Short mmCIF file of C-alpha atoms in Angstrom, two decimals:
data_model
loop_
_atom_site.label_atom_id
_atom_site.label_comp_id
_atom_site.label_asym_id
_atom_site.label_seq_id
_atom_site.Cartn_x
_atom_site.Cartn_y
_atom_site.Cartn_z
CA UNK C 1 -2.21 9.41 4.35
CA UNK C 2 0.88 8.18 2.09
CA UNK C 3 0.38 4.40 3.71
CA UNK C 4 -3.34 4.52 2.81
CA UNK C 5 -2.17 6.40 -0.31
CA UNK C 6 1.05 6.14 -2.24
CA UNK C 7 2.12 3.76 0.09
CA UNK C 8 -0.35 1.00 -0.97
CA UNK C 9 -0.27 1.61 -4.58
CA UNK C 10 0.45 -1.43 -6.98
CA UNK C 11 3.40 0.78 -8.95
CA UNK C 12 5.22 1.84 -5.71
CA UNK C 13 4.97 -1.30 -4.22
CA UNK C 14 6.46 -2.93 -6.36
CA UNK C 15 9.15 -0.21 -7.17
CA UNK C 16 10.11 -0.15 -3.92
CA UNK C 17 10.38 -3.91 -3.02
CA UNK C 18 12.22 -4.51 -5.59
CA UNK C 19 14.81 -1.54 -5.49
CA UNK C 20 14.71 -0.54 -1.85
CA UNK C 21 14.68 -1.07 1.71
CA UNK C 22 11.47 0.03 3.21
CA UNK C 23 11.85 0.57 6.84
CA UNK C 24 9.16 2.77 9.22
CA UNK C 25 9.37 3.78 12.51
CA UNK C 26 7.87 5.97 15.45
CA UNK C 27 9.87 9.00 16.07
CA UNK C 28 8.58 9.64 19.48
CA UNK C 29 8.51 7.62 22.19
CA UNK C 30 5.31 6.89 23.47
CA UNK C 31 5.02 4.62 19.96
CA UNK C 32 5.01 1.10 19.62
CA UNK C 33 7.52 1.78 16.69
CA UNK C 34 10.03 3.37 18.12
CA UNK C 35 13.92 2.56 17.32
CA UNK C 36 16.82 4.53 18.74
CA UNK C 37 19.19 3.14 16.20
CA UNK C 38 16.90 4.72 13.48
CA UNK C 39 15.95 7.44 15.15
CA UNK C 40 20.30 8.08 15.69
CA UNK C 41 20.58 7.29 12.06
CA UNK C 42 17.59 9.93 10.89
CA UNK C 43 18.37 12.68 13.19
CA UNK C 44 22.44 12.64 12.10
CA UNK C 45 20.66 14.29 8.72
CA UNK C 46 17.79 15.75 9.87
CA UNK C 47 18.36 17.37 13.06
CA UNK C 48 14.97 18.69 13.87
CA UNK C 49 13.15 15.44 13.85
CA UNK C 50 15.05 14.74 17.02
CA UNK C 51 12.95 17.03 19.32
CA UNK C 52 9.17 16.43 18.58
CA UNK C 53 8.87 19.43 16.41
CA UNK C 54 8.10 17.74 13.34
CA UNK C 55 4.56 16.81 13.02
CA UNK C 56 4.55 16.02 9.56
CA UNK C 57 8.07 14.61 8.70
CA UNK C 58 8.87 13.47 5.27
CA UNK C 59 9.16 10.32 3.77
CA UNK C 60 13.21 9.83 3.35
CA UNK C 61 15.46 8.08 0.75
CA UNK C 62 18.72 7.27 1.83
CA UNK C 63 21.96 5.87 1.25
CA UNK C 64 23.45 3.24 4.04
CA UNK C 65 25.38 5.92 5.17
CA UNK C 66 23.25 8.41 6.07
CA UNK C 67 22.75 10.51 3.19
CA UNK C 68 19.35 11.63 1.79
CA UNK C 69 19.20 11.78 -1.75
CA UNK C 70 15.16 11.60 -1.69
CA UNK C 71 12.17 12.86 -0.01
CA UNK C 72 8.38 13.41 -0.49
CA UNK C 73 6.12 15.61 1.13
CA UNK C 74 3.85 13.49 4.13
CA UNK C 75 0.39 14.67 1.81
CA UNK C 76 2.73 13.66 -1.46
CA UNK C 77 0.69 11.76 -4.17
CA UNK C 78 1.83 8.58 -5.69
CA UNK C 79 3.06 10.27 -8.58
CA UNK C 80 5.11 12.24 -6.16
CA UNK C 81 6.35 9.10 -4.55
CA UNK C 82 7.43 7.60 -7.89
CA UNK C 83 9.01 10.67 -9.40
CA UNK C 84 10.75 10.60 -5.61
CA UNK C 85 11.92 6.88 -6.23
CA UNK C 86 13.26 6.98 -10.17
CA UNK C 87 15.27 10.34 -8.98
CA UNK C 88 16.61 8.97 -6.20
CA UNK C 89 17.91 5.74 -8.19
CA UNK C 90 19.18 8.13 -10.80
CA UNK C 91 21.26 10.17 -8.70
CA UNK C 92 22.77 7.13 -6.63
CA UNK C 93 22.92 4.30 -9.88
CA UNK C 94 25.17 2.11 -7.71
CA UNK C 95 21.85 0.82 -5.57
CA UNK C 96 20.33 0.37 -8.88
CA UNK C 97 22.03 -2.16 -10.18
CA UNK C 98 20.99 -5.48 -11.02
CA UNK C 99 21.56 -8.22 -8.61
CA UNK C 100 23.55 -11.20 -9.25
CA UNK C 101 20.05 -13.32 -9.31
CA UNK C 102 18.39 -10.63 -11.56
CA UNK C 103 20.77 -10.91 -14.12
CA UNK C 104 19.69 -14.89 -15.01
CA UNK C 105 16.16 -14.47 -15.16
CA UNK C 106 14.89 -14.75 -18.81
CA UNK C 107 11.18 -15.11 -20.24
CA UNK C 108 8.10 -14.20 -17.32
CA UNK C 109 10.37 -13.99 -14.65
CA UNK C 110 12.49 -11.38 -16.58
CA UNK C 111 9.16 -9.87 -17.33
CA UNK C 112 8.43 -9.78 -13.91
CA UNK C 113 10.95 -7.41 -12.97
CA UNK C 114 10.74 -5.34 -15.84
CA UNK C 115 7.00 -4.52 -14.24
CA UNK C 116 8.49 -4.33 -10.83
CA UNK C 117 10.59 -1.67 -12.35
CA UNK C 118 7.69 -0.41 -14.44
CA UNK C 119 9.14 -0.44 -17.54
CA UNK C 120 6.51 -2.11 -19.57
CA UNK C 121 8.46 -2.09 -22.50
CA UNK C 122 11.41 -4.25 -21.44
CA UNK C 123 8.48 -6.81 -19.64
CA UNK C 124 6.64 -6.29 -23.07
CA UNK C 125 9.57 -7.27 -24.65
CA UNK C 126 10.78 -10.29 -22.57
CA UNK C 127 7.62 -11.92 -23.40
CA UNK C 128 8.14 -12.09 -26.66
CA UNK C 129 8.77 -15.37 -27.52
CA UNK C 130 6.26 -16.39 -24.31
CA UNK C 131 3.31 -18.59 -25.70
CA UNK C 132 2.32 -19.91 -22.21
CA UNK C 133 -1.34 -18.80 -20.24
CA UNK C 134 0.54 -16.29 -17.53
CA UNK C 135 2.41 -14.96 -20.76
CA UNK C 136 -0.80 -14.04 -22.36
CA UNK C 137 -2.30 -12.78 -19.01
CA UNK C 138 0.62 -10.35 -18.50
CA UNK C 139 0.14 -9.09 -22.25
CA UNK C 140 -3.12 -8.47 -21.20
CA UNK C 141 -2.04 -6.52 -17.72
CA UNK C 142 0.36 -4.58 -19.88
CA UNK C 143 -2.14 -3.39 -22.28
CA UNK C 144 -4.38 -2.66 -18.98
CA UNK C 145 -2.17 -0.53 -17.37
CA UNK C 146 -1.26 1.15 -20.87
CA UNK C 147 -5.24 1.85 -21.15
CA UNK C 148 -4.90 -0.27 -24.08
CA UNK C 149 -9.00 -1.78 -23.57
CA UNK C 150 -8.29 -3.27 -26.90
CA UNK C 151 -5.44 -4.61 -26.85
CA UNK C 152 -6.05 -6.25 -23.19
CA UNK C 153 -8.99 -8.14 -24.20
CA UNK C 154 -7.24 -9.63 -27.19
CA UNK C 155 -4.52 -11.11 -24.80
CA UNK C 156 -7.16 -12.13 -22.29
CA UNK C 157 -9.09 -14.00 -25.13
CA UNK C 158 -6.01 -16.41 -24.79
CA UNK C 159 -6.19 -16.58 -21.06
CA UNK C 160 -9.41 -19.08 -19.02
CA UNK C 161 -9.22 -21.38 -16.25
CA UNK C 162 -10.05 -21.13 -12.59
CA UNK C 163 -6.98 -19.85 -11.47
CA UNK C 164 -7.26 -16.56 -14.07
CA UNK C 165 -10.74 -16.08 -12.89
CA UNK C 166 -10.38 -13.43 -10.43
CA UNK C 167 -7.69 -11.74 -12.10
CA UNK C 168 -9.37 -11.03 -15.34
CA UNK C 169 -12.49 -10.02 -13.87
CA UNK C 170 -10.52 -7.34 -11.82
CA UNK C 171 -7.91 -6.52 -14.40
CA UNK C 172 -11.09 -5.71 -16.27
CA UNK C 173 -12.60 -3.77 -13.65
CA UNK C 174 -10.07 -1.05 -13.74
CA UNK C 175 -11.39 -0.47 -17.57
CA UNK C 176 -14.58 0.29 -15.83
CA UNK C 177 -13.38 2.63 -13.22
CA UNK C 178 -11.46 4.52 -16.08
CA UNK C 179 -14.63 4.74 -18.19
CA UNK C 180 -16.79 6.06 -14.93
CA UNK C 181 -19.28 2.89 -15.77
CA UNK C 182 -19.84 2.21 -12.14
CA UNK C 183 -22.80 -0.03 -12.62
CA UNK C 184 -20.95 -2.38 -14.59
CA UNK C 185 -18.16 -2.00 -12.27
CA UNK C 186 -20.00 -2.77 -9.03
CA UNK C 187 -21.11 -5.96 -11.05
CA UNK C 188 -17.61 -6.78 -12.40
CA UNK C 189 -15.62 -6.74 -8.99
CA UNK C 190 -18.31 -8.34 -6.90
CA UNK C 191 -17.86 -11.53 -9.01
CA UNK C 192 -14.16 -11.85 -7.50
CA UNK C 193 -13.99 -15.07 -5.00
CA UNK C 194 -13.19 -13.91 -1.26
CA UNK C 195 -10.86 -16.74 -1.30
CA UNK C 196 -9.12 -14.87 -4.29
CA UNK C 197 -5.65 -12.47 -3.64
CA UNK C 198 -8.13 -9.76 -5.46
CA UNK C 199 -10.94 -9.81 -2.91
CA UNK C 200 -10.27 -7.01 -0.16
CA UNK C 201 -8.88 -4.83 -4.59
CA UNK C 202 -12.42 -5.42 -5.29
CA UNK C 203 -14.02 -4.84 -2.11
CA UNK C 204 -12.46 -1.58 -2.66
CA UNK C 205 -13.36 -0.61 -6.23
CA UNK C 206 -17.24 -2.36 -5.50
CA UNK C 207 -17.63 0.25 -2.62
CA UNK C 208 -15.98 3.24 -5.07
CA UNK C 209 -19.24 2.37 -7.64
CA UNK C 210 -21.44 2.01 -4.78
CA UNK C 211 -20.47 5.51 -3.69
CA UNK C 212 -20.53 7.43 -7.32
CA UNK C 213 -23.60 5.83 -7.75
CA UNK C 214 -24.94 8.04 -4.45
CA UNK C 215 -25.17 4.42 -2.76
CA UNK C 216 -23.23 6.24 0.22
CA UNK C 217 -24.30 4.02 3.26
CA UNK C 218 -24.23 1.05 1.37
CA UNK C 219 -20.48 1.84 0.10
CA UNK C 220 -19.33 2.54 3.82
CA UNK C 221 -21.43 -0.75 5.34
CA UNK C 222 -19.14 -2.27 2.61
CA UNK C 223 -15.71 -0.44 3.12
CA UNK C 224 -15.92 -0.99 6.95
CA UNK C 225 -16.91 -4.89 6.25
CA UNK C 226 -13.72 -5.22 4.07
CA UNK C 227 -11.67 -3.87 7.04
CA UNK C 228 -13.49 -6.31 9.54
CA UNK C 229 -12.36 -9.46 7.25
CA UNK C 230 -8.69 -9.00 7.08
CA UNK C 231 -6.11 -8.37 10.34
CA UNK C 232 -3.61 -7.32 7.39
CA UNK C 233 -4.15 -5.81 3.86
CA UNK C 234 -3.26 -2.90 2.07
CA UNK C 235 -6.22 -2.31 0.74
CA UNK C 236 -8.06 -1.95 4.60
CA UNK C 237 -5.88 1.32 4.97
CA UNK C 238 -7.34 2.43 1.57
CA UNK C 239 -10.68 1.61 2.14
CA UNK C 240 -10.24 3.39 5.55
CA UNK C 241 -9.10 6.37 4.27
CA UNK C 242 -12.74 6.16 2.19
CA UNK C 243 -14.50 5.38 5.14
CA UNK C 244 -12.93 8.52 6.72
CA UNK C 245 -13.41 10.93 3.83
CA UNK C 246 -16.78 9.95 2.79
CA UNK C 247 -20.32 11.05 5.00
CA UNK C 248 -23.71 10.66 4.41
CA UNK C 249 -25.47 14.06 5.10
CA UNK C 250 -28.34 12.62 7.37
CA UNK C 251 -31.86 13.60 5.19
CA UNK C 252 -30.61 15.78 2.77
CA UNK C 253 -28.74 13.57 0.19
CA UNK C 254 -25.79 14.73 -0.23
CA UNK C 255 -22.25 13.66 0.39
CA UNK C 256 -20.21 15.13 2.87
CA UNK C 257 -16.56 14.90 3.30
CA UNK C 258 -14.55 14.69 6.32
CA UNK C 259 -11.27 14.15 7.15
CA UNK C 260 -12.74 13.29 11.31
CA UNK C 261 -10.59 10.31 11.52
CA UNK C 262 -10.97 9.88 15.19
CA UNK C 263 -14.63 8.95 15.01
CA UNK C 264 -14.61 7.19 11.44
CA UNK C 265 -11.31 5.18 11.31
CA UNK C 266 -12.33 1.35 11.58
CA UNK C 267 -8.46 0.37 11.84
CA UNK C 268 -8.67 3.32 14.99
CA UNK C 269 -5.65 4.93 12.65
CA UNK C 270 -3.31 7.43 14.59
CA UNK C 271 -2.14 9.20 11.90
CA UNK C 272 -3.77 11.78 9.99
CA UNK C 273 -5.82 10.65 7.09
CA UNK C 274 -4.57 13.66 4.79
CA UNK C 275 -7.42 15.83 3.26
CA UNK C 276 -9.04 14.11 0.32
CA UNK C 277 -9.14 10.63 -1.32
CA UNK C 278 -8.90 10.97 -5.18
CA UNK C 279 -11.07 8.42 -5.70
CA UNK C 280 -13.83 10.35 -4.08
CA UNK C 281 -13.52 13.23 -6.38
CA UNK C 282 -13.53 12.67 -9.77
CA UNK U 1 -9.37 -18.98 45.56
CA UNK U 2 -9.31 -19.86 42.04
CA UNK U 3 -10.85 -16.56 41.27
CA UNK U 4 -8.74 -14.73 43.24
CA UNK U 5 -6.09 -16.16 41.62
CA UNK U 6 -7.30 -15.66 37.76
CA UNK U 7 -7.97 -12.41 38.76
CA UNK U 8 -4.66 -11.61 40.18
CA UNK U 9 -2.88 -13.71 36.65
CA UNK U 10 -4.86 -11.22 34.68
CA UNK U 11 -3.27 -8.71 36.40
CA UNK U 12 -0.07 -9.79 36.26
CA UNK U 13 -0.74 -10.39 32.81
CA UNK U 14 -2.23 -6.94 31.56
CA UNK U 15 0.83 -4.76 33.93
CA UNK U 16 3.87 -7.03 31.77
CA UNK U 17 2.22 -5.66 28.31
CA UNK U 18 3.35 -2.66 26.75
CA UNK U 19 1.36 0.55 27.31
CA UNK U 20 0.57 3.44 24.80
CA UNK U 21 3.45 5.05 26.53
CA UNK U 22 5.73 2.63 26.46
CA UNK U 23 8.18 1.55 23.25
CA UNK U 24 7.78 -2.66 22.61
CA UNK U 25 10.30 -4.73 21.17
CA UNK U 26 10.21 -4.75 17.40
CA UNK U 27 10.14 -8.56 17.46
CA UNK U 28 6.38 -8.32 19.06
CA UNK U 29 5.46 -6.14 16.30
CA UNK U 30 2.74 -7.17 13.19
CA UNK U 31 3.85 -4.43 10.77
CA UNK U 32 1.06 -5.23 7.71
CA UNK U 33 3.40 -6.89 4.71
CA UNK U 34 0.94 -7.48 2.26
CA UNK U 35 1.69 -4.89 0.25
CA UNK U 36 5.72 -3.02 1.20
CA UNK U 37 7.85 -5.76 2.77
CA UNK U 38 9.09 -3.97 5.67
CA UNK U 39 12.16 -4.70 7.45
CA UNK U 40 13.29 -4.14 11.25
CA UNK U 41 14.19 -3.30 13.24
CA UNK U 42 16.47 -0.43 12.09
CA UNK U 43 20.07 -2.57 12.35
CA UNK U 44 18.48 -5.21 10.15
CA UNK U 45 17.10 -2.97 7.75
CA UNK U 46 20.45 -0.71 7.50
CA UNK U 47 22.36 -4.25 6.95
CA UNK U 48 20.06 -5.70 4.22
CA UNK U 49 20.79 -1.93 2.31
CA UNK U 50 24.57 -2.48 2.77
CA UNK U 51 24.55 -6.44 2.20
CA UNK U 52 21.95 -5.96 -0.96
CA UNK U 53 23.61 -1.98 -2.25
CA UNK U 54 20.14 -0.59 -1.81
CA UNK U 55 18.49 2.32 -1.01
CA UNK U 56 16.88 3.16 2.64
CA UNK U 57 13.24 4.06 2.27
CA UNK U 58 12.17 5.55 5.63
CA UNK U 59 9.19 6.75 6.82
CA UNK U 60 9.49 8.65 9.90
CA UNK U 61 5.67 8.25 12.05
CA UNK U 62 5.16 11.41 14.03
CA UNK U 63 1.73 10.55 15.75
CA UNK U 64 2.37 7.09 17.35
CA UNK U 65 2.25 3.64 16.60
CA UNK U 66 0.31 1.10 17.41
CA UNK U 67 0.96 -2.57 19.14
CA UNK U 68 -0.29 -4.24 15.83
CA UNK U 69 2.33 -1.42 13.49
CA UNK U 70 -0.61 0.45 12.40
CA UNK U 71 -0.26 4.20 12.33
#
């Protein structure tokens, strides 16, 4: 659940590229991902997920040498994940610091990593003297994740060409999603190119309007064709974890959901798919 | 003959991959890096956090993994 989850949002994504090391592994061994040096590592702190017992082990943040200064829950939420990530960097500032390369970067590439780091202030502010297209583009990103509708489409009135195309279309999506205006959205994001780095984002979001909008087979023919088309994407794991949680109730018309991974995962996930997708219930 | 002998290369073949139950190199993994830019195995990943002063962020998979990373 937290890869299909937390673990594929935009926020902690970029949070964690930017501050951390992200390393996974299988702690048994009958696993493809399986790593005695980690597993060495893990266990020095956390005994018990040495002998199998664990079934749901936590998400760790640690230091190089072995101690953990973070954790969330396997079901956490991306909010949990973030609030995990800031606390950890807080209570161990020297890995927060600012690398050598960091410290040079000035105007979008300073802005850049002030959105890696999601302060969207100090990218707001780096842009300031910015009066290039990708400046006004980011303005308008900034305002989107804000929920500033307004003040996105002013920047975006600055921002055309074919290489913006995609973006704007799904920057503006998520303005529909917030607003629940799933008609428009199913519209919005199936105008993004499958050639675009948005496609499999929209796929997603397209099948979310199909589904509110009761369109329930046609959302899953959708989901599972967006995992078909791509050997590696985040989004496939997210549109999985829709697949999995989302049923049609055969004749009666109503939604069912399930959390019956075995029969319903397209990727043929292991893991377990956790109980509910948010953007299912709303 | 020659079928005998494709048959008995796809055997040989098939018995040198990894099972379920077996753990495969890390370098024959496809861990998905679209999104989190994974490092391993393990000794890389602990080096880049002492090399670069950052943080570990480990997830720990209880219910297998997968020859293509997925879990």
């Amino acid at each position: 659940m937290l890869r299909a989850g937390p673990l594929s949002d935009d926020s902690v994504i970029r949070l964690v590229n930017r501050r951390f090391i992200p390393f996974a592994f299988d702690l048994s061994n009958f696993g493809f991902l399986g790593d005695d040096a980690a597993l060495k590592f893990v266990t020095a702190a956390r005994k018990e997920y040495g002998n199998g017992m664990v079934n749901t082990p936590e998400l760790l943040i640690m230091t190089p040498t072995g101690k953990v200064v973070g954790k969330v829950s396997n079901y956490g939420s991306t909010e949990q994940v973030l609030a995990a990530l800031r606390g950890a960097l807080e209570g161990a500032p020297e890995f927060a610091k600012p690398s050598a390369d960091e410290a040079k970067l000035t105007g979008i590439d300073r802005a850049e990593l002030h959105l890696d780091l999601l302060d969207l202030d100090g990218a707001r502010a780096a842009l300031e003297s910015e009066t290039s297209m990708r400046a006004h583009y980011l303005r308008g990103h900034i305002a989107r994740r804000r929920g500033d509708w307004k003040a996105m489409e002013r920047h975006f009135a600055h921002v055309e060409g074919d290489e913006y195309r995609d973006h704007l279309a799904m920057e503006r999506a998520y303005e529909l999603w917030h607003k629940s205006d799933y008609k428009a959205l199913q519209a919005t994001t199936a105008k993004v190119r499958a050639s675009s780095a948005r496609y499999t984002e929209a796929r997603y979001y397209r099948g979310l309007a199909l589904f509110h909008q009761k369109k329930i087979d046609a959302a899953r023919t959708l989901w599972r064709e967006t995992i078909a088309s791509r050997a590696q994407d985040r989004w496939i794991y997210r549109a999985d974890w829709a697949l999995c949680a989302s049923k049609q109730r055969q004749g009666r018309g109503s939604v069912m959901m399930t959390s019956d991974r075995k029969s319903e995962s397209a990727l043929g996930r292991i893991g377990y798919m956790g109980r509910r997708n948010p953007d299912l219930y709303r | 003959m020659s079928m005998l002998r494709s048959l008995l290369l796809t055997l040989l073949v098939v018995s040198s991959s990894a099972s379920a139950g077996e753990k495969a190199p890390a370098a024959r993994l496809k861990m998905d890096k679209t999104g989190l830019a994974w490092i391993a195995p393990f000794d890389k990943a602990l080096a880049a956090a002492k090399e670069r002063s950052r943080l570990l962020f480990i997830k720990p998979i209880a219910f297998g993994t997968k020859p293509n990373g997925c879990w």
